[in-house]
Coordinates of C-alpha atoms and ligand atoms in Angstrom, one line a residue:
X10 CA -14.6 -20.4 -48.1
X11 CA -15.5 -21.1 -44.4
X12 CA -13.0 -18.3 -43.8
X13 CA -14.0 -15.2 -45.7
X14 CA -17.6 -16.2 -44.6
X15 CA -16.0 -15.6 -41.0
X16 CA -14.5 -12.5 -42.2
X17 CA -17.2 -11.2 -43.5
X18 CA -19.7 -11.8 -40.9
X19 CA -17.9 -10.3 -38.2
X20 CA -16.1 -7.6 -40.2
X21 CA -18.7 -4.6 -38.7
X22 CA -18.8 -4.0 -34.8
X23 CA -21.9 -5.8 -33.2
X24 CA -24.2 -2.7 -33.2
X25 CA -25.1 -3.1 -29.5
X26 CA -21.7 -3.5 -27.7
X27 CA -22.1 -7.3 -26.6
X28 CA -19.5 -7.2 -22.9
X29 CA -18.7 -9.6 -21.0
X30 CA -19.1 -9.5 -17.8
X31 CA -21.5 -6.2 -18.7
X32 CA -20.5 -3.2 -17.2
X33 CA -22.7 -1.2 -14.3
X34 CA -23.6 2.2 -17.4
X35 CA -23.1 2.1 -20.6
X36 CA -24.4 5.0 -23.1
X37 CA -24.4 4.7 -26.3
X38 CA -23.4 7.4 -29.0
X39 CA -23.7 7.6 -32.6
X40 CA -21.0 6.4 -35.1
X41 CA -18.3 4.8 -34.2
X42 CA -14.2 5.0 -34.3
X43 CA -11.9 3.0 -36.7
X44 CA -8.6 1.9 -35.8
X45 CA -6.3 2.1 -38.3
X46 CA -2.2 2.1 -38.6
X47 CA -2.5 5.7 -38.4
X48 CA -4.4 6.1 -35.0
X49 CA -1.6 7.5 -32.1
X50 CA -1.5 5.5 -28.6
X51 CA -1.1 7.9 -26.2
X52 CA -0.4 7.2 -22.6
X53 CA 0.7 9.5 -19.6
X54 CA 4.4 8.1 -18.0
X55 CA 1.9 6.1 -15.1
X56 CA 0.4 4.2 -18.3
X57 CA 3.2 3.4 -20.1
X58 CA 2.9 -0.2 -19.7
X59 CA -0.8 -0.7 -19.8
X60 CA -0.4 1.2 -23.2
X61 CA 2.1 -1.2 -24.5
X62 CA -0.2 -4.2 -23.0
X63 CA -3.1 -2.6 -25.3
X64 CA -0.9 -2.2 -28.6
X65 CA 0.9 -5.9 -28.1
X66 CA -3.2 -7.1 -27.6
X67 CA -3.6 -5.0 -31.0
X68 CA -0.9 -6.1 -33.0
X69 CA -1.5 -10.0 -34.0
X70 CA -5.0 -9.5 -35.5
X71 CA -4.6 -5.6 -37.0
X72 CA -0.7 -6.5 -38.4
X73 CA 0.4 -2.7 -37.3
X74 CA 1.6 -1.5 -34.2
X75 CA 0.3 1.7 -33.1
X76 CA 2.6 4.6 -33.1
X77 CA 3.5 6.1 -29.1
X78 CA 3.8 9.4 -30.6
X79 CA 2.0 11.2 -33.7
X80 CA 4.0 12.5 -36.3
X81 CA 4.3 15.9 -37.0
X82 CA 1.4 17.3 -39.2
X83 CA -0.1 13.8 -38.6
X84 CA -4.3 14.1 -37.8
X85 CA -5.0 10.3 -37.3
X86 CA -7.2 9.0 -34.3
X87 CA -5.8 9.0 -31.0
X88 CA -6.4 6.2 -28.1
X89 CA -5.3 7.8 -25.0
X90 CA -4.7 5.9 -21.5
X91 CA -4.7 8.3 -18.0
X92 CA -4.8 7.8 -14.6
X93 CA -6.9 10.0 -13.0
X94 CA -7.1 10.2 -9.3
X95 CA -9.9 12.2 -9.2
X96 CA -12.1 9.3 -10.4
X97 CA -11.3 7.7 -7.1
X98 CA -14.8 6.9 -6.6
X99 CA -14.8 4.3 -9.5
X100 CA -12.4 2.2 -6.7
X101 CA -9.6 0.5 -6.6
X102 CA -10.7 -1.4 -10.2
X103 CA -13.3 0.7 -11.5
X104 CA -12.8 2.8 -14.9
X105 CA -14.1 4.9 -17.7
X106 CA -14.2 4.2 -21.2
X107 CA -15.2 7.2 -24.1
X108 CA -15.4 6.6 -27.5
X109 CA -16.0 9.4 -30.0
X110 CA -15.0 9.1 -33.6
X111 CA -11.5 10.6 -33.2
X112 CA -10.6 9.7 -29.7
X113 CA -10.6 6.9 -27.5
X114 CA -9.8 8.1 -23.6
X115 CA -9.5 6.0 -20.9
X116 CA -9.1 6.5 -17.5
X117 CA -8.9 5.6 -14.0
X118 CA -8.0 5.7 -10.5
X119 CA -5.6 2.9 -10.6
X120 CA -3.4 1.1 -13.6
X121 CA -5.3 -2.3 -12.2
X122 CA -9.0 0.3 -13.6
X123 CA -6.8 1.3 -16.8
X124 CA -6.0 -2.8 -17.3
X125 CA -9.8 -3.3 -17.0
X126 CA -11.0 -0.6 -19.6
X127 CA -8.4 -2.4 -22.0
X128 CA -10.2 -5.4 -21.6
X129 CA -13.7 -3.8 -22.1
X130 CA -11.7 -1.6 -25.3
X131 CA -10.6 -5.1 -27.0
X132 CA -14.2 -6.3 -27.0
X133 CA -15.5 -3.4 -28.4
X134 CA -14.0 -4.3 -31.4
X135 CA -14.9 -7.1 -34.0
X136 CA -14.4 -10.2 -32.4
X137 CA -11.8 -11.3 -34.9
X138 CA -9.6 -9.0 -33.0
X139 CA -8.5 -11.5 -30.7
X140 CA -7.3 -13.6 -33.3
X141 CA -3.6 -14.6 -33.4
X142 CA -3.2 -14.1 -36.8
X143 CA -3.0 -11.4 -39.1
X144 CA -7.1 -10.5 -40.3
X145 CA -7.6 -8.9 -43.9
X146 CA -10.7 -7.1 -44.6
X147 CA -12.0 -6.0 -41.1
X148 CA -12.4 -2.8 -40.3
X149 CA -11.9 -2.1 -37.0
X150 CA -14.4 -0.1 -36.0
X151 CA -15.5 0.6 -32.0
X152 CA -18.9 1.8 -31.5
X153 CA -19.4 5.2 -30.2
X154 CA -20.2 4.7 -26.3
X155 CA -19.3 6.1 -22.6
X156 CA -18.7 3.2 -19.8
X157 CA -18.3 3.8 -16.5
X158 CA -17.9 0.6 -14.6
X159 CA -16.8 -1.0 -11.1
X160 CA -16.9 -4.5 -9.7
X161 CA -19.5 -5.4 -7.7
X162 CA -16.5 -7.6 -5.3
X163 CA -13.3 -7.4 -4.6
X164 CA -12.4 -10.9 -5.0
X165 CA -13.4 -12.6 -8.3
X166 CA -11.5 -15.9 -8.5
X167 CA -11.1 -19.2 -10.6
X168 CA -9.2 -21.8 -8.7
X169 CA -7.1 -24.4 -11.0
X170 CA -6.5 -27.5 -9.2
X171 CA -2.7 -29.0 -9.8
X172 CA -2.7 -31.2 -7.0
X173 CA -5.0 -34.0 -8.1
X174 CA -3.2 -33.9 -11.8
X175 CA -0.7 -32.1 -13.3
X176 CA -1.0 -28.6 -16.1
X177 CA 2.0 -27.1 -18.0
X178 CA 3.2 -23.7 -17.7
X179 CA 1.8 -22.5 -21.6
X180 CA -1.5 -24.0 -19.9
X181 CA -1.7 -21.9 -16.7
X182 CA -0.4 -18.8 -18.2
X183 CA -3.2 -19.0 -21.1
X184 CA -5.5 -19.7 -18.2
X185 CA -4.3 -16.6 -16.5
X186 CA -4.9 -14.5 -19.7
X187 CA -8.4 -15.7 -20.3
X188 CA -9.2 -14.9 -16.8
X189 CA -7.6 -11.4 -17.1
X190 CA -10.1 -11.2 -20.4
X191 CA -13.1 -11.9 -17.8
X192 CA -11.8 -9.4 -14.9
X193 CA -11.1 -12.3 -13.0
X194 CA -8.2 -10.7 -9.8
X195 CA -7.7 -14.2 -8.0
X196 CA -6.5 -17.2 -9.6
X197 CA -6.8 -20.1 -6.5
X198 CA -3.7 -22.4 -7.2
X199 CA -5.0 -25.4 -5.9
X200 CA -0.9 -26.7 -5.7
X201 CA -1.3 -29.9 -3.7
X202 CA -3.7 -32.9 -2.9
X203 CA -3.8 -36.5 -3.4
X204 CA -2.1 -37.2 -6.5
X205 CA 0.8 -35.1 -6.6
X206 CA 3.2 -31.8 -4.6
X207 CA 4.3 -30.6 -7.8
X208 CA 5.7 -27.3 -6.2
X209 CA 9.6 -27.3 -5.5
X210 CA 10.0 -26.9 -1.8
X211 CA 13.8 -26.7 -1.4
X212 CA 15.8 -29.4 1.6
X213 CA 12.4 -31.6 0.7
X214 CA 13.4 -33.0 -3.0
X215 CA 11.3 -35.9 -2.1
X216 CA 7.9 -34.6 -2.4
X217 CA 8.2 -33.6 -6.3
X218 CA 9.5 -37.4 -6.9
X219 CA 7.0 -39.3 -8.4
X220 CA 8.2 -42.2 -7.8
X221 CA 7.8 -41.9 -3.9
X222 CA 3.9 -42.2 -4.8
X223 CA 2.7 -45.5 -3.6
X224 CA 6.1 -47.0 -2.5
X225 CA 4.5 -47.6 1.4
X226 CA 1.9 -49.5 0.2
X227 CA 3.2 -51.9 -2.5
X228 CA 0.6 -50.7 -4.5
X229 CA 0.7 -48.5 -8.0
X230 CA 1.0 -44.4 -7.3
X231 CA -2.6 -43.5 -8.0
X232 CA -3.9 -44.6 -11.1
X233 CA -4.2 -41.8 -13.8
X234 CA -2.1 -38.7 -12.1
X235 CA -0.2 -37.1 -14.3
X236 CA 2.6 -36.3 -12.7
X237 CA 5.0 -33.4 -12.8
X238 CA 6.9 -30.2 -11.4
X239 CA 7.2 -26.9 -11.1
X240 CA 10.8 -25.2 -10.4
X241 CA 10.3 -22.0 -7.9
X242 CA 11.6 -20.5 -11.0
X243 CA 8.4 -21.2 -12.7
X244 CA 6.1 -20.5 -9.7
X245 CA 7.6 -16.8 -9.9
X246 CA 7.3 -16.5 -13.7
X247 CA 3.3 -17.5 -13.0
X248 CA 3.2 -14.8 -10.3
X249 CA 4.6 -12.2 -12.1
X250 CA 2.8 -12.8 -15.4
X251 CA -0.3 -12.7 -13.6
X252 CA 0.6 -9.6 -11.7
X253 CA 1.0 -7.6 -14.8
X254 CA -2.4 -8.8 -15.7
X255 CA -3.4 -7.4 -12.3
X256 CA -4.3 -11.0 -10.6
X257 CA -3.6 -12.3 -7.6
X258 CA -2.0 -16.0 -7.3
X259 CA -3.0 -17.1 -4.1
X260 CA -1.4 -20.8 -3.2
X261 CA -2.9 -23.3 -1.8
X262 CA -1.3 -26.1 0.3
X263 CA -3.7 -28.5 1.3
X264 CA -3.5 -29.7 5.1
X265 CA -3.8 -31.4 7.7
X266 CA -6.1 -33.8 5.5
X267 CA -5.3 -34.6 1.7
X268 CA -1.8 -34.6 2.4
X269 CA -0.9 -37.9 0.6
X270 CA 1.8 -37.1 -1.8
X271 CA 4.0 -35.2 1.2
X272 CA 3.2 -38.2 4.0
X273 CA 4.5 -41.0 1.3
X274 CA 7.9 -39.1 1.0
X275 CA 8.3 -38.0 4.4
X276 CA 6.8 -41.0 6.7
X277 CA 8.3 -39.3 9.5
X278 CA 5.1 -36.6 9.5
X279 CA 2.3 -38.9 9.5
X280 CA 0.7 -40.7 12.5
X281 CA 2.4 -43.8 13.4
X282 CA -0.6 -46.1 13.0
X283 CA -1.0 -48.7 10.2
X284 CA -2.1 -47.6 7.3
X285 CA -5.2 -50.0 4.7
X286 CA -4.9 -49.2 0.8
X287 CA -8.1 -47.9 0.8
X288 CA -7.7 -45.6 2.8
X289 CA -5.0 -43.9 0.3
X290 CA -7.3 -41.4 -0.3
X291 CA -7.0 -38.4 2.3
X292 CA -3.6 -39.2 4.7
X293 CA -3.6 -36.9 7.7
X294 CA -0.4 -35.2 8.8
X295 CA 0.2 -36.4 12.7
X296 CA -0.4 -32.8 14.6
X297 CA 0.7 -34.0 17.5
X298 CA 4.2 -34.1 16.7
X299 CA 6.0 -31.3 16.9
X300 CA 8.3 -32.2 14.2
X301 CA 5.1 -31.9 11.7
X302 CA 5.3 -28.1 12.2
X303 CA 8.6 -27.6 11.8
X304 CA 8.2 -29.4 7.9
X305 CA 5.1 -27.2 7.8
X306 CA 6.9 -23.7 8.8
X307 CA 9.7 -24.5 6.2
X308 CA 7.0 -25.5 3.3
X309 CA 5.2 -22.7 4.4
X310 CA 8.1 -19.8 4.5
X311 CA 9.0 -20.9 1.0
X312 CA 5.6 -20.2 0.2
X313 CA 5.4 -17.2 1.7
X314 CA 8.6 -16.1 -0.2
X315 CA 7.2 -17.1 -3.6
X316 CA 3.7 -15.5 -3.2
X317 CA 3.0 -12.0 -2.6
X318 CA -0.9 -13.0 -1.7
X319 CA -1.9 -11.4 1.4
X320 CA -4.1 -14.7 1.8
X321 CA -2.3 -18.2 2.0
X322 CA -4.7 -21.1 1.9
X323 CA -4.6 -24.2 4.1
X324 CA -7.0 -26.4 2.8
X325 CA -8.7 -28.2 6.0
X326 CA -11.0 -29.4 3.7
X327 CA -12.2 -33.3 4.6
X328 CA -9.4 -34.6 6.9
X329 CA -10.8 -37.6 7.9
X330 CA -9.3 -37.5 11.7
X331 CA -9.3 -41.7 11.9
X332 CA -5.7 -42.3 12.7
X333 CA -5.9 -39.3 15.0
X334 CA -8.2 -41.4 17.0
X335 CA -5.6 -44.1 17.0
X336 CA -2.6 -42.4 17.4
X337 CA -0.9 -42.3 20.7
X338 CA 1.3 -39.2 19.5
X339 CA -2.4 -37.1 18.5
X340 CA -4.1 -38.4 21.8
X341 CA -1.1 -37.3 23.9
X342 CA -1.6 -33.7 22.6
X343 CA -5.5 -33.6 22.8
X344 CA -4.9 -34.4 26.5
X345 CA -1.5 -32.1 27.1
X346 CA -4.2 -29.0 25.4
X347 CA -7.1 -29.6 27.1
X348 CA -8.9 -30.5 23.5
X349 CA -11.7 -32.8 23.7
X350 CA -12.4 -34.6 20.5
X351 CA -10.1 -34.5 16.9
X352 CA -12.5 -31.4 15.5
X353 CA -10.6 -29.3 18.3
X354 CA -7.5 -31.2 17.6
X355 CA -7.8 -29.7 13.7
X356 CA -8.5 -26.5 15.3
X357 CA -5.8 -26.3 17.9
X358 CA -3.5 -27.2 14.5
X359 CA -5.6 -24.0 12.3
X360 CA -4.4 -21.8 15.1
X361 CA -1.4 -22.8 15.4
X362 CA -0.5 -22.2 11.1
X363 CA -2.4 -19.3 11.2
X364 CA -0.2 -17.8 14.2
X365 CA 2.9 -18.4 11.8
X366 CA 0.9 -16.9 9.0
X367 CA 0.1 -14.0 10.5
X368 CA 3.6 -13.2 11.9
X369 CA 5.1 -13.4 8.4
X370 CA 2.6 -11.0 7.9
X371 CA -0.3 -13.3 5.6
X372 CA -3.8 -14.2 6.3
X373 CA -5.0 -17.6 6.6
X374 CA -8.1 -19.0 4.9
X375 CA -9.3 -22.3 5.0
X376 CA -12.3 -24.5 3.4
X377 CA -15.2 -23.9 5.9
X378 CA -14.4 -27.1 7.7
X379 CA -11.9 -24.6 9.5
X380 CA -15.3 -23.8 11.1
X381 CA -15.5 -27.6 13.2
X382 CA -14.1 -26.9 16.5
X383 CA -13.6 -23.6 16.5
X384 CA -12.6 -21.1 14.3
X385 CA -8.9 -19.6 14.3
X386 CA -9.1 -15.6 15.2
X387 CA -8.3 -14.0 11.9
X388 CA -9.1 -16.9 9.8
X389 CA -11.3 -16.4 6.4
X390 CA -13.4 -19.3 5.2
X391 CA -13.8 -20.5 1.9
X392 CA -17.2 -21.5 1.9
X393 CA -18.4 -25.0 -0.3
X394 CA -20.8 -27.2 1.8
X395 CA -24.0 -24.7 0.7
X396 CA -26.3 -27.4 2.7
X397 CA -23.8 -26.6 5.8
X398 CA -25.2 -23.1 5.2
X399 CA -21.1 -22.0 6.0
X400 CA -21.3 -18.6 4.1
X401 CA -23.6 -16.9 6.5
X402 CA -22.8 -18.7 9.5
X403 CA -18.9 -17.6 9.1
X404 CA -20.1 -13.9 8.0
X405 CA -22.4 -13.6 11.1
X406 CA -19.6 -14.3 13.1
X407 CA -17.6 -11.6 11.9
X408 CA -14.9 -13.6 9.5
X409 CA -14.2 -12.7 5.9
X410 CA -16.0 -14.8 3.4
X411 CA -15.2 -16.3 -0.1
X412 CA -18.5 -18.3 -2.0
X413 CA -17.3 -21.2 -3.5
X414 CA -20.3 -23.3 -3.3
X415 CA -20.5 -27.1 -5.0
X416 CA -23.9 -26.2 -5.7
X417 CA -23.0 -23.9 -8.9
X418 CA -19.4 -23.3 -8.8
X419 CA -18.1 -26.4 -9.0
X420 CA -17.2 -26.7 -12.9
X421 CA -15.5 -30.5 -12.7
X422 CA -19.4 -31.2 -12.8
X423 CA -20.2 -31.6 -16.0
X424 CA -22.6 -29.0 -17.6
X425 CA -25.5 -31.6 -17.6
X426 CA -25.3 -31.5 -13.3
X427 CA -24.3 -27.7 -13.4
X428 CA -26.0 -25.7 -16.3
X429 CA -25.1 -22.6 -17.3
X430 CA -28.2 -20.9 -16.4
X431 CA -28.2 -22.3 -13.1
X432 CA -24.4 -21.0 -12.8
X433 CA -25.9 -17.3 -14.1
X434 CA -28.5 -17.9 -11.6
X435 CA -26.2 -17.3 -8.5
X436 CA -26.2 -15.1 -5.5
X437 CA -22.9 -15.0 -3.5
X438 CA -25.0 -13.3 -0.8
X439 CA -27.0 -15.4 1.5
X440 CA -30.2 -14.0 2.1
X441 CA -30.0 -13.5 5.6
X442 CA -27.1 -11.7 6.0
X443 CA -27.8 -7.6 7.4
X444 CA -25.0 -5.1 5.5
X445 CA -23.3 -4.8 8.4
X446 CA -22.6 -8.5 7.9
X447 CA -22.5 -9.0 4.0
X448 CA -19.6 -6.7 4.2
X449 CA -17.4 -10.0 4.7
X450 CA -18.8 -11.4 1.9
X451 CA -15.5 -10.8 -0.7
X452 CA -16.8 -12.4 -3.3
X453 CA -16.8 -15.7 -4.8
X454 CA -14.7 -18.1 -7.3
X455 CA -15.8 -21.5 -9.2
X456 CA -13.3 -24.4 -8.7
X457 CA -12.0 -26.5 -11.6
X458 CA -10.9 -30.0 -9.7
X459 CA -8.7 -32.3 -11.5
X460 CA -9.6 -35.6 -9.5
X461 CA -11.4 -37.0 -13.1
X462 CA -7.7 -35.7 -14.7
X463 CA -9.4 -34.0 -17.4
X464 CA -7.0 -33.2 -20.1
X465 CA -6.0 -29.3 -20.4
X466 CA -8.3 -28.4 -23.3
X467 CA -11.2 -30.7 -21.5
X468 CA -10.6 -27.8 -18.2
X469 CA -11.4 -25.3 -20.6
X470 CA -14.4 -26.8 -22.0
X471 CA -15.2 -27.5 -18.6
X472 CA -14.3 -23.7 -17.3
X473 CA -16.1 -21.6 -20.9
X474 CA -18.7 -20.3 -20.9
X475 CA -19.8 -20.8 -17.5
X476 CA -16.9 -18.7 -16.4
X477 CA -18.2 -16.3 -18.4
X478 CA -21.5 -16.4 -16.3
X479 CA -19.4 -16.1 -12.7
X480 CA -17.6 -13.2 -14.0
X481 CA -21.3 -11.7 -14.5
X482 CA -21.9 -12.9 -10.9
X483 CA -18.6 -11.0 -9.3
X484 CA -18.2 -8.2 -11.5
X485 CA -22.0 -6.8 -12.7
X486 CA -24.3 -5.3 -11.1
X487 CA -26.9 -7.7 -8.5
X488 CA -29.9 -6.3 -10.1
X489 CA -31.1 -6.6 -12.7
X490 CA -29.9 -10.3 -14.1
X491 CA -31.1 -11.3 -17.2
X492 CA -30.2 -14.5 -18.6
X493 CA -31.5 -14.4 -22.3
X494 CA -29.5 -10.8 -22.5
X495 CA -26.4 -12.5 -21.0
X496 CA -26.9 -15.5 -23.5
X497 CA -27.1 -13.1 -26.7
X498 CA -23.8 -11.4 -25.9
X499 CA -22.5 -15.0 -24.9
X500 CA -23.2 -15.3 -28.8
X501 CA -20.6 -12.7 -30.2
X502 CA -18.4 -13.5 -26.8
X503 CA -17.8 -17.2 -28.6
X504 CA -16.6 -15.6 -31.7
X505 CA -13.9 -14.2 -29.5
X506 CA -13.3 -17.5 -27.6
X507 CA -13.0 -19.6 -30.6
X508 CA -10.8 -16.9 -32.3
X509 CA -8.8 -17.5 -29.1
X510 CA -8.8 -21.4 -29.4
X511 CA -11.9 -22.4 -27.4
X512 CA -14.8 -23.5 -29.4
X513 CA -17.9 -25.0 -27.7
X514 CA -19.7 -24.5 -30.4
X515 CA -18.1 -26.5 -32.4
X516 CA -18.7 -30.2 -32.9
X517 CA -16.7 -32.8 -30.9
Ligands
ACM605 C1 -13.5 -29.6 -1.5 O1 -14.3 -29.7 -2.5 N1 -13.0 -30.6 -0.9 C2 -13.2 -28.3 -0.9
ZN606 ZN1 -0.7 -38.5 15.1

């Protein structure tokens, strides 16, 4: 019964085309086109594969697969996919979207566009579309409209955190596709940190052993990590899955602080000073020995073969410096360098990785403690301390910017701390920025820490719908923002989350 209610209530397309995120024009027409097993996918031979993306998207919910070519003497409906250069002001990721009632056309400058009106195409339709399973009794009707839409930034991200507790590949992947459903491009693979190095690093088989966790200190590996691995072979299955959805896997390896995993199994990196228990927390590799970057190169090169991202993070987030103070090793090479307290000792290190990066051709970016000391040259900051006021003081200074602030984007909070309205709420830009210097603003991401080892349907409670409202933030338009609007598409957008498995609607 609770079915065909289902059916039955979302069997007509919502009259006012409820997107999310909401495109920069949308015009509406009158009537609308119905997809049937007739209707003819059309694609020119740059689309091929976009088109194929959009009939395997079809196919669960509708049953048929759309034909490539029309029969002869055929006069069904036609979809047809294009990339047209000469909408090369739409951008890199920009598209248009025309439905009339025999033809859907879309086109853009780039396939990355094309993937993005497919996304905006699939919600046209009833929200049971997105429903893994054969749906009787819908007609699939898209609402007469013309879209012409952009993002507002370049770099609209989501950053999964692996290195506190451990995901499975089915997890990340789905991840990736609900991202690609939000015209998310940057998925922030938060690899490393306290609990575990799940990434295989090849000559270094220690620092995917579990069992190396705790071992120095006669004490239990940290309590609640779930451990586990990824083969490079995996790594480059994520990649490439997420490059066909037109996303960007940038890696994260978290240094010189939260390095505890990779100091247990290789002691011969880490400051010889005693170490307390309590201070498992956020190990330091020892920068002043010269070993620590060769280790670091080698981790680094694999990651550079593995990743495509032009951007490689470092972390630098909250290294706590205290056995630099102590170590003879550290001291030696503030004094040999002319550096004159541990900030400039973490920022003689930056430099130092970020020269390496940026011969292997990457850019470095770092949490905005990269800042302390001095900035590295090229460096681009990842900006969380919103009381440090990092965004703007890193853009003023001419370095490339990514908002992640704590304040709003931080969704291990729980949606008591961080509502969605006050997520919907957020400006990336800081107020006192001129153009000239909001140009380095890229855009901004919201972080999903594992450090409370939430289990992987708990992340995507924790992730929908405020996701939905930072993909409103990077994508829309800045003005205007209207929060009840958002929250009566967010309404029809949940019939498409729970038909896709996440349902915060629902009790428990
Ligand atoms: C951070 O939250 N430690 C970047
Ligand atoms: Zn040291």
């Amino acid at each position: 019964m609770q079915m065909e209610k289902t059916v039955k209530d979302s069997s007509s397309a919502p009259a006012i085309p409820a997107l999310v995120p909401q495109p920069v024009s949308v015009e509406y027409g009158r009537g609308c086109f119905v997809l049937t097993a007739d209707t003819t996918l059309s694609a020119d031979q740059a689309s091929a594969s976009t088109a194929v993306q959009l009939a395997a998207y079809l196919r669960p919910a509708c049953g048929f697969k759309l034909a490539t070519a029309a029969a002869a003497g055929r006069s069904g409906t036609v979809i047809a996919l294009n990339q047209d250069k000469d909408l090369a002001d739409l951008g890199p990721e920009g598209y248009r979207l025309e439905v009339t009632p025999q033809r859907v056309s879309l086109s853009a400058p780039t396939q990355a566009g094309l993937f993005f009106a497919v996304q905006t195409l699939r919600q046209l339709l009833p929200p049971l579309i997105f429903s893994a399973h054969c749906v009787k009794n819908v007609e699939w009707r898209i609402p007469c409209v013309t879209i012409k839409d952009q993002p507002r930034f370049g770099w609209r991200g989501l950053m999964l955190d692996t290195g506190h507790d451990f995901q499975h590949l089915p997890f990340i992947l789905r991840f990736i596709d609900l991202m690609a459903l939000h015209k998310f491009n940057v998925l922030h693979w938060h690899i490393t940190d306290l609990g575990t190095f799940p990434l295989e690093i090849t000559n270094y088989p220690k620092l995917q052993d579990p069992s190396t966790l705790g071992t120095r200190l006669k004490g239990e590996p940290k309590r609640g990590v779930k451990p586990g691995r990824y083969t490079q072979a995996e790594v480059r299955e994520v990649v490439a899955y997420a490059a066909t959805r037109h996303i960007t896997v940038m890696p994260e390896i978290d240094m010189p602080g939260h390095s505890t995993p990779a100091l247990l199994a290789y002691p011969e990196y880490d400051c010889p000073v005693p170490h307390k228990t309590w201070e498992f927390e956020r190990w330091e590799y020892c920068v002043g020995n010269e070993k620590t970057y060769g280790f670091l190169q080698d981790v680094l090169s694999q990651v550079i073969d593995l990743f495509p991202s032009k951007f490689i993070h470092i972390g630098g987030d909250e290294c706590p410096k205290d056995h630099w103070k102590l170590c003879p090793v550290c001291q030696a090479k503030m004094k040999a360098e002319n550096l004159q307290n541990e900030d400039e000792l973490q920022s003689y290190f930056v430099r130092r990785i970020e020269k390496f990066l940026n011969s292997r051709g990457r850019r470095l970016i770092g949490w905005d403690e990269i800042l302390e000391g001095g900035i590295a040259p090229n460096a681009a900051v990842m900006a969380w301390r919103v009381e440090k006021q990092a965004a703007a003081i890193a853009a003023k200074a001419g370095h490339d910017v990514v908002v992640a602030a704590t304040s709003h984007l931080y969704f291990d909070y729980s949606e008591t701390t961080t509502p969605l309205e006050k997520v919907y709420g957020f400006e990336p830009v800081p107020q006192d920025l001129t153009p000239e210097q909001a140009v380095h603003i890229l855009g901004a991401q919201a972080q999903m820490w594992t450090d409370n080892h939430p289990t992987e349907k708990e992340i995507e409670r924790l992730v929908y719908p405020r996701a939905c409202a930072v993909s409103e933030i990077v994508w829309s338009k800045a003005e205007p923002r209207d929060y009840s609007g958002f929250v009566q598409r967010l309404g029809v957008h949940a019939q498409r989350l729970a038909a896709l498995g996440i349902d915060w609607q629902a009790a428990g």
